[in-house]
Tab-separated table of C-alpha atoms in Angstrom:
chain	number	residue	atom	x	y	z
A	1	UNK	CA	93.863	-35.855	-196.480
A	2	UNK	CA	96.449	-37.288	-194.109
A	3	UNK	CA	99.076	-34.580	-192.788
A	4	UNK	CA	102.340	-35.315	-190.578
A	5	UNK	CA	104.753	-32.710	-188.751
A	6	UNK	CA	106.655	-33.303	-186.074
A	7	UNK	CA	107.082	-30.873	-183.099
A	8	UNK	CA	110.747	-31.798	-182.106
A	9	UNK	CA	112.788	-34.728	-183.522
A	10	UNK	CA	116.004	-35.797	-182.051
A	11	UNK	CA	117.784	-37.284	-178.734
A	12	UNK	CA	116.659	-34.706	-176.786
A	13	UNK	CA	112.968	-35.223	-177.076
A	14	UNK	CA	110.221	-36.408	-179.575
A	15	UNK	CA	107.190	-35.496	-180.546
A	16	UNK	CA	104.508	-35.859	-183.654
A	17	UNK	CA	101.328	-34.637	-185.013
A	18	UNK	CA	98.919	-36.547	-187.703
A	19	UNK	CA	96.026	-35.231	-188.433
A	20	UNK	CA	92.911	-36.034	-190.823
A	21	UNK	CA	90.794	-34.016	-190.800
A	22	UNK	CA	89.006	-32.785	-187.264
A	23	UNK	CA	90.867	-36.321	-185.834
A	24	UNK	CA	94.425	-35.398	-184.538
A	25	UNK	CA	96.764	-37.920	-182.306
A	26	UNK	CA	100.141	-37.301	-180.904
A	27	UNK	CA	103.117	-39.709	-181.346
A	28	UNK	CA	104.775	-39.711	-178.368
A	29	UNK	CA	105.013	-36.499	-175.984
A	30	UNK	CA	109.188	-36.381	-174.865
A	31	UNK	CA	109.099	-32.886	-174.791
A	32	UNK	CA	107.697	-29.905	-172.276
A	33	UNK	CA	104.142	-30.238	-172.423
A	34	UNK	CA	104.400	-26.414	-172.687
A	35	UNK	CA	106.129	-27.172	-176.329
A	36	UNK	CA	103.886	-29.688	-177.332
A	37	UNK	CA	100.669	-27.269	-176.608
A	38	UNK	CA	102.595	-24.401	-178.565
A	39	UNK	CA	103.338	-26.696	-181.499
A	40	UNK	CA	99.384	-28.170	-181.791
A	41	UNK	CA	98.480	-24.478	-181.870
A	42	UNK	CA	100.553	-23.421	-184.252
A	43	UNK	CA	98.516	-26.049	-186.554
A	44	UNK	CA	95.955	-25.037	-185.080
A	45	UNK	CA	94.911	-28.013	-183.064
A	46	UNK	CA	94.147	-27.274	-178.992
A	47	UNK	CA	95.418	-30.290	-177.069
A	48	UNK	CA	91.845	-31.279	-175.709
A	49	UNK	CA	91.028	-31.808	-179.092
A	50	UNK	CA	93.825	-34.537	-179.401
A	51	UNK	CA	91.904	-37.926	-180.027
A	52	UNK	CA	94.818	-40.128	-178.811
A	53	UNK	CA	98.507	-40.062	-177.958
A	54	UNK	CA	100.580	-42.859	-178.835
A	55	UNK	CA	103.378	-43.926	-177.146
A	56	UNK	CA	106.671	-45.991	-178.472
A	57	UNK	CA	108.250	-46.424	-175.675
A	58	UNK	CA	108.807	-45.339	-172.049
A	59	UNK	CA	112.252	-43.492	-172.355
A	60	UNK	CA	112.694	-39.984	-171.531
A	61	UNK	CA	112.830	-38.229	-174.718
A	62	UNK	CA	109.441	-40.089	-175.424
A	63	UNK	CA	107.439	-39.244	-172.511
A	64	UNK	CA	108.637	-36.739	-170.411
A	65	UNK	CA	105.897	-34.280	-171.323
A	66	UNK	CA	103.322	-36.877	-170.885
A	67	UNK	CA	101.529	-36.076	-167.246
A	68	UNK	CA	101.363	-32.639	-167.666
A	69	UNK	CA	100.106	-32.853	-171.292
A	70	UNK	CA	97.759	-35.365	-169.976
A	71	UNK	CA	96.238	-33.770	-167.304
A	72	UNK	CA	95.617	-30.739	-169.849
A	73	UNK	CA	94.479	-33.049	-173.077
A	74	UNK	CA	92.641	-36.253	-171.224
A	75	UNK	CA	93.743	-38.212	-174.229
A	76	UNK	CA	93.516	-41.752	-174.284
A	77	UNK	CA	97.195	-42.900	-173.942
A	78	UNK	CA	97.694	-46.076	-175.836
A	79	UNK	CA	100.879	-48.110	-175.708
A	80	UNK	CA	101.811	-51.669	-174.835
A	81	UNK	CA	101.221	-52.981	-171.689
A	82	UNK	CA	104.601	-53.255	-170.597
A	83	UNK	CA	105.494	-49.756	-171.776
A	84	UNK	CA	102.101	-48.228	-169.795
A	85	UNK	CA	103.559	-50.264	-166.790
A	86	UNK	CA	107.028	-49.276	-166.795
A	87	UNK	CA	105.759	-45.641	-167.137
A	88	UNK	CA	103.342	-46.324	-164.048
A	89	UNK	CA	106.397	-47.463	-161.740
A	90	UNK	CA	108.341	-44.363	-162.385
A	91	UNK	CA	105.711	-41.943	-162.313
A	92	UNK	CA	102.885	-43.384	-159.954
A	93	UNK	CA	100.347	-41.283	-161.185
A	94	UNK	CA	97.339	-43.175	-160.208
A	95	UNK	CA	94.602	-40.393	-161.375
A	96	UNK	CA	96.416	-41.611	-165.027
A	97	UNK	CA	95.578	-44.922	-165.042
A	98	UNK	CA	91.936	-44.164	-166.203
A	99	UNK	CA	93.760	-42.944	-169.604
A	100	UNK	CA	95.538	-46.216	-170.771
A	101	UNK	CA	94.899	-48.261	-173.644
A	102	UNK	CA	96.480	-51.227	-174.001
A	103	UNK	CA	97.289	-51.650	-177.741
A	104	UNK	CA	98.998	-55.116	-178.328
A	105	UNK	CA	102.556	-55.021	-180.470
A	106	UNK	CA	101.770	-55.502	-183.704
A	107	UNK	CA	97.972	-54.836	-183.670
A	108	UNK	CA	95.974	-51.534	-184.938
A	109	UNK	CA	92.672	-49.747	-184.025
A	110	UNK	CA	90.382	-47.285	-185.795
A	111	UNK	CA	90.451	-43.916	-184.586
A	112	UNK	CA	88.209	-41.578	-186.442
A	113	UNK	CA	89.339	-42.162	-190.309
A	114	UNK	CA	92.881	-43.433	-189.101
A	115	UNK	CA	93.709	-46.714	-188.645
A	116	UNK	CA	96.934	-46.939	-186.809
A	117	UNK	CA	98.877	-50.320	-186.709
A	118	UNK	CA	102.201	-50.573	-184.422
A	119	UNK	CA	104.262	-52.829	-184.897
A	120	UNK	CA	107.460	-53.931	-182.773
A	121	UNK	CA	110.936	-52.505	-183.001
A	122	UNK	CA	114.519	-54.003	-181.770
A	123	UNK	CA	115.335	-51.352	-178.521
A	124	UNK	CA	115.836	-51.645	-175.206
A	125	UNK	CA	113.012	-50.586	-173.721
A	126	UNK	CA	110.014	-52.942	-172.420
A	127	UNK	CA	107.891	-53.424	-175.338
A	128	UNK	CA	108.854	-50.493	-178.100
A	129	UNK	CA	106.828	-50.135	-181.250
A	130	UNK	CA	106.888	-48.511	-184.789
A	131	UNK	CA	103.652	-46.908	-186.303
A	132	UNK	CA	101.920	-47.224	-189.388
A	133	UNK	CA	99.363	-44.903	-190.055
A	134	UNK	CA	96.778	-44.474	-192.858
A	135	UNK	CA	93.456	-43.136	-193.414
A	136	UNK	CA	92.436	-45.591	-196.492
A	137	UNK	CA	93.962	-44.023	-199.624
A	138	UNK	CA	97.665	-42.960	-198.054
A	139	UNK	CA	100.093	-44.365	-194.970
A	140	UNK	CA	103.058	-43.228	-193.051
A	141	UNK	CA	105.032	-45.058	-191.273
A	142	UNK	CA	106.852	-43.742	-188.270
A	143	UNK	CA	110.097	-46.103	-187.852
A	144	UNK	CA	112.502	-45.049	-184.689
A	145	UNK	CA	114.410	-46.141	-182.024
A	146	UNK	CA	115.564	-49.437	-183.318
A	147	UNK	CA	119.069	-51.376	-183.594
A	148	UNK	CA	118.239	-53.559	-186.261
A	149	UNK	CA	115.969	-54.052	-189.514
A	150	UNK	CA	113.873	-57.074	-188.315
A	151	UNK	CA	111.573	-59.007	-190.437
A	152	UNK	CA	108.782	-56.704	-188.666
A	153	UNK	CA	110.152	-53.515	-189.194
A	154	UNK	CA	111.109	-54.151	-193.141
A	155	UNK	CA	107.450	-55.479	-193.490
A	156	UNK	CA	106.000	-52.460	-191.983
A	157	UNK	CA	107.345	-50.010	-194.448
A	158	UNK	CA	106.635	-51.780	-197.342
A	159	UNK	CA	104.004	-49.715	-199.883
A	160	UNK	CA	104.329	-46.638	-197.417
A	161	UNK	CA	103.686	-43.159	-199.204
A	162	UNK	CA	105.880	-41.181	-196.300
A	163	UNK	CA	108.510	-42.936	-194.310
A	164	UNK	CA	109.994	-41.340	-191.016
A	165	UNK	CA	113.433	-42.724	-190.571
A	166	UNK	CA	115.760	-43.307	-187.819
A	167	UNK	CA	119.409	-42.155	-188.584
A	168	UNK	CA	120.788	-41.797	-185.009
A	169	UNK	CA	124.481	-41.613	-185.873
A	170	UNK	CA	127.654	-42.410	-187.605
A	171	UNK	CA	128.836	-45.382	-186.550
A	172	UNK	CA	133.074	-43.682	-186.943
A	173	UNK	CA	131.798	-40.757	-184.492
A	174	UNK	CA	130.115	-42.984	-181.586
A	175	UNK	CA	133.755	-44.796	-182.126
A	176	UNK	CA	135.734	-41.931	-181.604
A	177	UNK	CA	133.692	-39.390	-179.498
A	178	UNK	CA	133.138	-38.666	-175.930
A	179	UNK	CA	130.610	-41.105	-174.781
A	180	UNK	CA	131.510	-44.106	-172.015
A	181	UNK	CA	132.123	-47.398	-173.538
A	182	UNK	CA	129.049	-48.868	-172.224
A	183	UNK	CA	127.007	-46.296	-173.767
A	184	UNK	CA	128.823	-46.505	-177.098
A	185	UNK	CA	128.198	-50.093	-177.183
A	186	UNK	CA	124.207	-49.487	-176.682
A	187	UNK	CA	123.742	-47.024	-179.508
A	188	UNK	CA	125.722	-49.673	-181.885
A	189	UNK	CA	124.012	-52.861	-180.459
A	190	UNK	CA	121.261	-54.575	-181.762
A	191	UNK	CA	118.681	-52.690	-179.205
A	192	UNK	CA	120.521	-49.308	-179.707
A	193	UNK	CA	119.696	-46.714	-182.539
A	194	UNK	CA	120.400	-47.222	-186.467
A	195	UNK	CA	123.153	-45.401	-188.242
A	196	UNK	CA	122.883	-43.149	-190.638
A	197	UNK	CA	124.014	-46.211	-193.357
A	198	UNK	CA	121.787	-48.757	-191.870
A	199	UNK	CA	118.738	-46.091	-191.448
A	200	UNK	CA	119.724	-45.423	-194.932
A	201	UNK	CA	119.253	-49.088	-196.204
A	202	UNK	CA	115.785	-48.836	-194.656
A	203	UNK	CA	114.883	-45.533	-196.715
A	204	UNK	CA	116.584	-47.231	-199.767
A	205	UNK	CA	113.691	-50.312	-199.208
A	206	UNK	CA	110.547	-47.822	-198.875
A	207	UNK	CA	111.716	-46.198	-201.803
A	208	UNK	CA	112.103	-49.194	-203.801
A	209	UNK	CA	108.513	-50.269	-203.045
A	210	UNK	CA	106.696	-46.771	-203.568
A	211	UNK	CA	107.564	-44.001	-200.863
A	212	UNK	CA	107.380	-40.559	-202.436
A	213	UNK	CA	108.996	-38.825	-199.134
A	214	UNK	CA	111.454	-39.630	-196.307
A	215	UNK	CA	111.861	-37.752	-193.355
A	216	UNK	CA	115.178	-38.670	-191.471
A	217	UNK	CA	114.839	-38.102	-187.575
A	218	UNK	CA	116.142	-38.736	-184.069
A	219	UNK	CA	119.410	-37.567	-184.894
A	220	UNK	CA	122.300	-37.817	-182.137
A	221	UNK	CA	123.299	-34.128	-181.058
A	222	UNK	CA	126.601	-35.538	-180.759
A	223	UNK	CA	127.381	-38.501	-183.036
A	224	UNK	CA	125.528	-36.969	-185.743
A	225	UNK	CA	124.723	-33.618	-188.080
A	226	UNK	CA	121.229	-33.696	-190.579
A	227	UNK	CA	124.120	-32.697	-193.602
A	228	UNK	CA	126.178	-35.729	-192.747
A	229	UNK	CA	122.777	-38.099	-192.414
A	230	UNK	CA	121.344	-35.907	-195.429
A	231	UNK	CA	124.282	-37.493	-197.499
A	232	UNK	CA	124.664	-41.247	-196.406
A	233	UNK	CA	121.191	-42.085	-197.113
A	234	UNK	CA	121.195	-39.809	-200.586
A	235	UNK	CA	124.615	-42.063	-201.498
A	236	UNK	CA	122.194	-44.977	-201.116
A	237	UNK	CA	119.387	-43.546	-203.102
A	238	UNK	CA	121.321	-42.516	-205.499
A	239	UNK	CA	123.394	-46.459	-206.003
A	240	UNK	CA	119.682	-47.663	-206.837
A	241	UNK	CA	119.430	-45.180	-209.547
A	242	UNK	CA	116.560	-42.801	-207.317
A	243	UNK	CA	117.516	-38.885	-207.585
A	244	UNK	CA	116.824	-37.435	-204.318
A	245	UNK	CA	116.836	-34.256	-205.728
A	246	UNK	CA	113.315	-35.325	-208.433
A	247	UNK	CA	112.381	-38.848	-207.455
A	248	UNK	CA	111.457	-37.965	-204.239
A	249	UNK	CA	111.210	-35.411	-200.965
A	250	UNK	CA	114.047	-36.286	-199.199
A	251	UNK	CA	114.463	-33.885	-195.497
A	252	UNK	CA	115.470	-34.213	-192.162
A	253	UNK	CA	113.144	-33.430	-189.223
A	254	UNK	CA	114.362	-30.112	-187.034
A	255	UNK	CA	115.653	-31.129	-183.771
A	256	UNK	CA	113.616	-28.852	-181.447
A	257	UNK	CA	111.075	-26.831	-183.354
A	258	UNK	CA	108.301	-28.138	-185.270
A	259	UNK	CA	109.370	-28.920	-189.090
A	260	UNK	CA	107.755	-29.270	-192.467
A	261	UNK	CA	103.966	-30.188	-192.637
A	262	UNK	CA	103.691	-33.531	-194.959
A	263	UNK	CA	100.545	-33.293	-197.204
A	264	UNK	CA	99.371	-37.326	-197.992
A	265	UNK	CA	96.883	-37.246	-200.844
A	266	UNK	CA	96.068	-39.721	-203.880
A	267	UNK	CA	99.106	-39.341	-206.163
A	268	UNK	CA	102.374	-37.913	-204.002
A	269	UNK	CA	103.248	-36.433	-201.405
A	270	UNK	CA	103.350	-32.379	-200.501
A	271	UNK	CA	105.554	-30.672	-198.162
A	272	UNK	CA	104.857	-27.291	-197.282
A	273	UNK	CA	107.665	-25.579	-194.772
A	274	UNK	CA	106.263	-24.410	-191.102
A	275	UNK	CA	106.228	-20.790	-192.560
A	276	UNK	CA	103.518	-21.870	-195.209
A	277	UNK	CA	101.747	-24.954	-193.336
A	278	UNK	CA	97.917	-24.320	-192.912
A	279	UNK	CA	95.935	-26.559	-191.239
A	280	UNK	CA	94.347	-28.711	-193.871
């Protein structure tokens, strides 16, 4: 059985767990490594038991728990090249080096039962990536940080059984709201973040070809609430005849506490709230 939770979702800081079985990797570690410790243990995974962390990208809110974590896990830390390097010029961290595994944009490895396939995303960052995740019978796809739906991204989710979705922001509330122009016109560019309608166009296409759940996440703080996401991509769903409400789980992923634990089996797809969530 292939599970997914994340341990904080949003523009503050990002982190996920998958697990199958005794195999368990981290996507991404933008949070206190503190956090990201207390959130493995609540499922009941210590973090030297973590069998890889994956990184999309070197920005903050994607790695700034990563050398502490690290030095406490001894993880492999697998990323692109450019995204290990950029992270090595910031943090010279030399003892770290030892960890890295390069892992090519758009290639996959086996780890345990999981094979996990990135594949690249539209950002500005040095090499960022999407994952897609799957241990033979279900996949997930973990889709964020991205401007645009490329050919590669719309390919990647495709068949998916769970899709995590970027919906950043409303595109009237960057407009309008306190942010310098420069930085308005990165979160709207085509290396920014989606919107809420465009990351809602990218739910619509997983559902069309088979997704049973979407999980919205990296929601804006300020350009964005999970009620006003909730409803642009159920508008969508809804205009291709899908009830959010039966067809599928439609949520969106708690800011900064770990959320919902997704259950991937033959058949569907499970959620059981954090209250309820036992490691499977």
């Amino acid at each position: 059985m292939l599970t997914f939770t994340t341990l904080a979702s949003g523009s503050l800081g990002n982190a996920a767990l998958v697990s199958c079985g005794d195999t368990h990797i981290l996507l991404d570690a933008g949070i206190s490594a503190k956090r990201i410790s207390a959130g493995l243990r609540e499922r009941g995974v210590e973090p030297s038991s973590l069998a890889g962390i994956f990184l999309t990208h070197e920005h903050s809110d994607h790695v700034s728990g990563l050398r502490v974590l690290s030095s406490k896990a001894g993880a492999p830390i697998y990323a692109t090249g450019p995204t290990l390097w950029e992270w090595y010029k910031r943090n010279q961290c030399g003892q770290m080096r030892d960890l890295f595994q390069k892992q090519a944009a758009g290639s996959g490895m086996q780890i345990g039962p999981l094979w996990v396939e990135s594949f690249p995303t539209p950002h500005d960052a040095a090499s960022s990536v999407g994952y897609s995740i799957t241990d033979g019978s279900c996949r997930l796809v973990l889709c964020t940080d991205l401007g645009w739906l490329s050919p590669e991204v719309r390919q990647a989710v495709k068949g998916c059984d769970l899709l995590v979705c970027e919906t950043n922001h409303d595109e009237d509330w960057v407009r309008s709201g306190p942010y310098v122009y420069a930085l308005k016109q990165r979160i709207l560019g085509d290396y920014g973040h989606l919107s809420n309608e465009t990351g809602a166009e990218l739910a619509a296409q997983a559902v069309e070809s088979g997704a049973r759940a979407v999980l919205l996440a990296h929601l804006s703080q300020t350009n964005n609430t999970p009620a006003r996401a909730y409803e642009a991509v159920c508008l969508r769903l809804t205009a291709m005849g899908c009830d959010p409400k039966r067809d599928i789980s439609l949520s969106v992923a708690p800011a900064d506490v770990p959320g919902a634990v997704f259950l991937l089996e033959k058949g569907g797809v499970r959620v059981l709230p954090r209250e309820e969530a036992v490691l499977c």
